[in-house]
Short mmCIF file of N, CA and C in Angstrom, two decimals:
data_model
loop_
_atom_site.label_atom_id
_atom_site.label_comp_id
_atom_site.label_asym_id
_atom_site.label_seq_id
_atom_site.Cartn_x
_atom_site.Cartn_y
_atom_site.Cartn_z
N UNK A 1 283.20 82.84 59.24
CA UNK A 1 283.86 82.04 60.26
C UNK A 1 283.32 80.61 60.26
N UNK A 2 282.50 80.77 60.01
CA UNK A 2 281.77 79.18 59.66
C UNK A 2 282.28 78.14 58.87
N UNK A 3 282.13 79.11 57.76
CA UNK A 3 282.76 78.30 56.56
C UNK A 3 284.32 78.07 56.98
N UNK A 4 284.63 78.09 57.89
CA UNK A 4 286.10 78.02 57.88
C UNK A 4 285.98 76.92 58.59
N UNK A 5 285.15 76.47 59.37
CA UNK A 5 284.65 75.56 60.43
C UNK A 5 284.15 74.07 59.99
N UNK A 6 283.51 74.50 58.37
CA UNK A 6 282.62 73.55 57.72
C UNK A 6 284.18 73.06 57.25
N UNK A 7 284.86 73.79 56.21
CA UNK A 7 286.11 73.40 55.49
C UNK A 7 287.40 72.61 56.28
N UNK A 8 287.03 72.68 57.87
CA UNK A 8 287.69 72.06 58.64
C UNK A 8 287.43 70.77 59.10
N UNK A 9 286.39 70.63 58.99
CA UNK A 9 285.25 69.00 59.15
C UNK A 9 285.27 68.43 57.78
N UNK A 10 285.16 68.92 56.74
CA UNK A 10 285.49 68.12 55.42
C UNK A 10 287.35 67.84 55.46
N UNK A 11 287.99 68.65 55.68
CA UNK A 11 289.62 68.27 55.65
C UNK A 11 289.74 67.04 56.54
N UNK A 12 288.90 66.97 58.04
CA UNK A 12 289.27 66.01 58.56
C UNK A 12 288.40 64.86 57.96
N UNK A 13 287.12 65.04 57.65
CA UNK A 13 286.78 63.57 57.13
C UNK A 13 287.37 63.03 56.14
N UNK A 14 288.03 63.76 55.33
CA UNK A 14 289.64 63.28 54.07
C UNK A 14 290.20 62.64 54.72
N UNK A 15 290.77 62.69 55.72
CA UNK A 15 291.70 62.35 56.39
C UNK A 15 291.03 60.85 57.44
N UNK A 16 290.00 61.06 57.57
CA UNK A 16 289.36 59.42 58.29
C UNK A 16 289.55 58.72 57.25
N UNK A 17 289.32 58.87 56.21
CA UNK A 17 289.01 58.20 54.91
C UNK A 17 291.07 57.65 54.68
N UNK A 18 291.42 58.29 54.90
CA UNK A 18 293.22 58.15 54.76
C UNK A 18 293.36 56.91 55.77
N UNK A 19 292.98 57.65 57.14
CA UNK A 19 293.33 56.34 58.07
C UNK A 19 292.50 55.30 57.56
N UNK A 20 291.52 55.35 57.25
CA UNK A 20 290.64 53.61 56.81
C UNK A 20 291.33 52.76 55.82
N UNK A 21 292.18 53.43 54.89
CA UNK A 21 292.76 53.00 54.23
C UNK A 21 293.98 52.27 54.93
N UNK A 22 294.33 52.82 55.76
CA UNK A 22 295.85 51.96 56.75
C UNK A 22 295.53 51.16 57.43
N UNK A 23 294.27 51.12 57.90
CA UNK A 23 293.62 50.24 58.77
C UNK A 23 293.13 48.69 57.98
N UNK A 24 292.78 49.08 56.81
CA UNK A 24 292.46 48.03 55.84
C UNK A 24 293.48 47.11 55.04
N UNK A 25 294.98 48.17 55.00
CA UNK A 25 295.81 47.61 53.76
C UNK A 25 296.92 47.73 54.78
N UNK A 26 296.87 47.81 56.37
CA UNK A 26 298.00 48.49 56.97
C UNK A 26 298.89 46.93 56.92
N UNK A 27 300.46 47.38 57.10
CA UNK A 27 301.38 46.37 57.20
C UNK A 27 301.37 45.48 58.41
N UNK A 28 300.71 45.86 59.86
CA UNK A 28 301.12 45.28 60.67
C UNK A 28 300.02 45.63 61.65
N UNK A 29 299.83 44.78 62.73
CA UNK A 29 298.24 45.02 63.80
C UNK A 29 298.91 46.39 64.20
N UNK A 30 300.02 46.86 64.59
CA UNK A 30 300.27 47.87 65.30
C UNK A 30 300.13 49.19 64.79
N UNK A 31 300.23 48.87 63.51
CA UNK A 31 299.75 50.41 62.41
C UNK A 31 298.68 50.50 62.21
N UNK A 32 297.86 49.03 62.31
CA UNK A 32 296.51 49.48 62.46
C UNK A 32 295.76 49.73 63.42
N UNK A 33 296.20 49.64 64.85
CA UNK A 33 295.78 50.18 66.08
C UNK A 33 295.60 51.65 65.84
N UNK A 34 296.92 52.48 65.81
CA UNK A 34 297.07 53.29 65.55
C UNK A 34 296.80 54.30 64.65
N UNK A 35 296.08 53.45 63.64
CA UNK A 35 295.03 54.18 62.49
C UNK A 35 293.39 54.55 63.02
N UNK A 36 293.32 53.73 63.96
CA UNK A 36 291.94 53.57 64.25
C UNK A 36 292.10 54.45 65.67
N UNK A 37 293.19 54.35 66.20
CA UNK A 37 293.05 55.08 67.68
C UNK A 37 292.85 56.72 66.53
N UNK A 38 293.75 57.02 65.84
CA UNK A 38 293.73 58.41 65.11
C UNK A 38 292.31 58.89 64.54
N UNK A 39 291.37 57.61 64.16
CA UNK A 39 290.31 57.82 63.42
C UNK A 39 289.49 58.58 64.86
N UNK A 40 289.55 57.84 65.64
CA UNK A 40 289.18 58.23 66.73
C UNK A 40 289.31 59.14 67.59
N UNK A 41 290.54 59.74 67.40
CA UNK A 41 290.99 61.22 67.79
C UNK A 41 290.57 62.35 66.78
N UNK A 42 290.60 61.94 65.76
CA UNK A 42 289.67 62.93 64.64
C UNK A 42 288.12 62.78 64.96
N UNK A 43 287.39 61.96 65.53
CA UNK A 43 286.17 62.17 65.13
C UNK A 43 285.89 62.49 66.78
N UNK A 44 286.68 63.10 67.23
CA UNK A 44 286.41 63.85 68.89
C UNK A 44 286.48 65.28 68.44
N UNK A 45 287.63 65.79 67.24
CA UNK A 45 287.34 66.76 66.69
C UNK A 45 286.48 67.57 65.74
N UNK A 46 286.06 66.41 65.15
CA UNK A 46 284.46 66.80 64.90
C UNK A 46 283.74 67.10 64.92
N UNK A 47 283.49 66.14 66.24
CA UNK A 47 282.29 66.88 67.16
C UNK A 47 282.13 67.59 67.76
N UNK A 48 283.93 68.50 68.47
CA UNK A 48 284.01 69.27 68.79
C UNK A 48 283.51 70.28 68.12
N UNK A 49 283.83 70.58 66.81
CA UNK A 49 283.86 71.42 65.72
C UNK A 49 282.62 71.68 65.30
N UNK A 50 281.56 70.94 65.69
CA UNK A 50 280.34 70.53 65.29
C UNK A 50 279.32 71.23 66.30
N UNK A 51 279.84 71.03 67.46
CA UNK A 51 279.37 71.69 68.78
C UNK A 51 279.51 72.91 68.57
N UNK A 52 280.48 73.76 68.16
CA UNK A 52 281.16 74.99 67.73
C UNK A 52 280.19 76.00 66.99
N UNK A 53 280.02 74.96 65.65
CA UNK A 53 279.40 75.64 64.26
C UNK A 53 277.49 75.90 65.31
N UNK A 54 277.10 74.71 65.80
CA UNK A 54 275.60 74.75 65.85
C UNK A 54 275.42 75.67 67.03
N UNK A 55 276.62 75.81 68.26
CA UNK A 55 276.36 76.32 69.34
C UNK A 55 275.52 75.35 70.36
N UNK A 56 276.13 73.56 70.25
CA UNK A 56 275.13 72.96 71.06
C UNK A 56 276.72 72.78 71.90
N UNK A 57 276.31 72.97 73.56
CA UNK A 57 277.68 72.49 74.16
C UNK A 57 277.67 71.15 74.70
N UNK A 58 276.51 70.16 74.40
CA UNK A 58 276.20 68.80 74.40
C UNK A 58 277.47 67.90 73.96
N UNK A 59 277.60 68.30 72.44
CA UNK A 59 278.93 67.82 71.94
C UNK A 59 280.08 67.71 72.91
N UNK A 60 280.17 68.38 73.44
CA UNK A 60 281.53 68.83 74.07
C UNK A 60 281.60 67.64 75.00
N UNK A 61 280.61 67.31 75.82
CA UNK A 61 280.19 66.58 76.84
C UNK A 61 280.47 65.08 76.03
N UNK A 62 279.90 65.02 75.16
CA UNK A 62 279.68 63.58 74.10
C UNK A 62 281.24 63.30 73.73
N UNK A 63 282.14 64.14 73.61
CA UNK A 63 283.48 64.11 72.60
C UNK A 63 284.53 63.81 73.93
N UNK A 64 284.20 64.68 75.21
CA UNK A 64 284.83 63.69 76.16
C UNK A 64 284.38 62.18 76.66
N UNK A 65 283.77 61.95 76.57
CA UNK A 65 283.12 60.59 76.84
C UNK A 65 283.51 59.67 75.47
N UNK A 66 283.63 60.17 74.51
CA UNK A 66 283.86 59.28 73.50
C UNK A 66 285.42 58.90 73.28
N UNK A 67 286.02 60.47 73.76
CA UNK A 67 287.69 60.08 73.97
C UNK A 67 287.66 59.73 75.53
N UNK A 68 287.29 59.43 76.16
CA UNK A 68 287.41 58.12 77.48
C UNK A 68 287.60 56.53 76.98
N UNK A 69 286.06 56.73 75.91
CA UNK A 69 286.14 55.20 75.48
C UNK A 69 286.91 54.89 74.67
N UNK A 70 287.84 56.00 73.75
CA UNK A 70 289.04 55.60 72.34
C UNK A 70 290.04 54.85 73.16
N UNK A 71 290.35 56.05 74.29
CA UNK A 71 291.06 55.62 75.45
C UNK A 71 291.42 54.38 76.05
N UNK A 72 290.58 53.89 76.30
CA UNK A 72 290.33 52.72 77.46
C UNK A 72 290.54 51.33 76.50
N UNK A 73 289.88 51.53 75.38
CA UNK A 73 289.78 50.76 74.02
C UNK A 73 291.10 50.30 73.64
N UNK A 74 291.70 51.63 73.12
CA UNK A 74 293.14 51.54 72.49
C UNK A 74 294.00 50.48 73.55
N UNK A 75 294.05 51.10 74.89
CA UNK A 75 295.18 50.49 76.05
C UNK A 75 294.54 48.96 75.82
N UNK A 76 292.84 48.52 75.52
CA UNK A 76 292.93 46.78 76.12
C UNK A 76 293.60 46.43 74.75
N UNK A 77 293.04 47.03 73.69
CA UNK A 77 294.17 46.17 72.43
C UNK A 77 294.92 45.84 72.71
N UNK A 78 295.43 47.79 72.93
CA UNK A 78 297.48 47.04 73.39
C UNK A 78 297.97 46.05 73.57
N UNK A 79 296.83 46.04 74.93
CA UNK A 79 297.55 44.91 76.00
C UNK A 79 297.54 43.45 75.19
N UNK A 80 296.20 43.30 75.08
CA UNK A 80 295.81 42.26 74.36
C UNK A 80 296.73 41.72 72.97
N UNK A 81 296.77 42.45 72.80
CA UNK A 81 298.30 42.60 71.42
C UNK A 81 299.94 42.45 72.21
N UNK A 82 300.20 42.60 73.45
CA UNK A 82 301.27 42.55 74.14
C UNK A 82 301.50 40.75 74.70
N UNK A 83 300.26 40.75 75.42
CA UNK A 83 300.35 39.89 76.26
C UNK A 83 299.30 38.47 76.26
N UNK A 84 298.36 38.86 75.60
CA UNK A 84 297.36 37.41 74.62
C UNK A 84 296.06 37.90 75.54
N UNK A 85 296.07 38.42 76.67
CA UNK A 85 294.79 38.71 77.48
C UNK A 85 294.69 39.94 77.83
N UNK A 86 293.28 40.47 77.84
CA UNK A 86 293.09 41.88 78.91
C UNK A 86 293.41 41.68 80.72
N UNK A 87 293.73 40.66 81.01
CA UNK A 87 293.60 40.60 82.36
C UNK A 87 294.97 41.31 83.21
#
């Protein structure tokens, strides 16, 4: 069951590695928001996954707090990308 756990944390770090690539070569700020908000939604699963394999429920605690801050992050871009200011 583990190994199914480990093989699930390597598939997704493939896949960070995918979004870095869109983020770097992406066509437009808005595809690259959205590469990085994703990088960021993968690496909540991670740690979820990570919390899982070791049995620490710390993670769990850390992976909501970290998707608060993807959160909060992503929306000032937005805005900032919408409207020229966070205000």
């Amino acid at each position: 069951m583990i190994d199914l756990f480990y093989a699930r944390v390597v598939v997704l770090i493939l896949t960070i590695f995918l979004c870095l690539y869109r983020v770097v070569i992406g066509p437009g700020v808005e595809n690259r928001l959205v590469a990085v908000n994703t990088i960021g939604t993968t690496t909540i699963i991670i740690l979820v996954l990570i919390g899982l394999i070791y049995g620490r429920p710390i993670f769990l605690d850390i992976a909501i707090v970290y998707a608060m801050i993807n959160f909060i992050a992503t929306l000032a871009v937005a805005r900032y990308l919408k409207e020229g200011c966070v205000c």
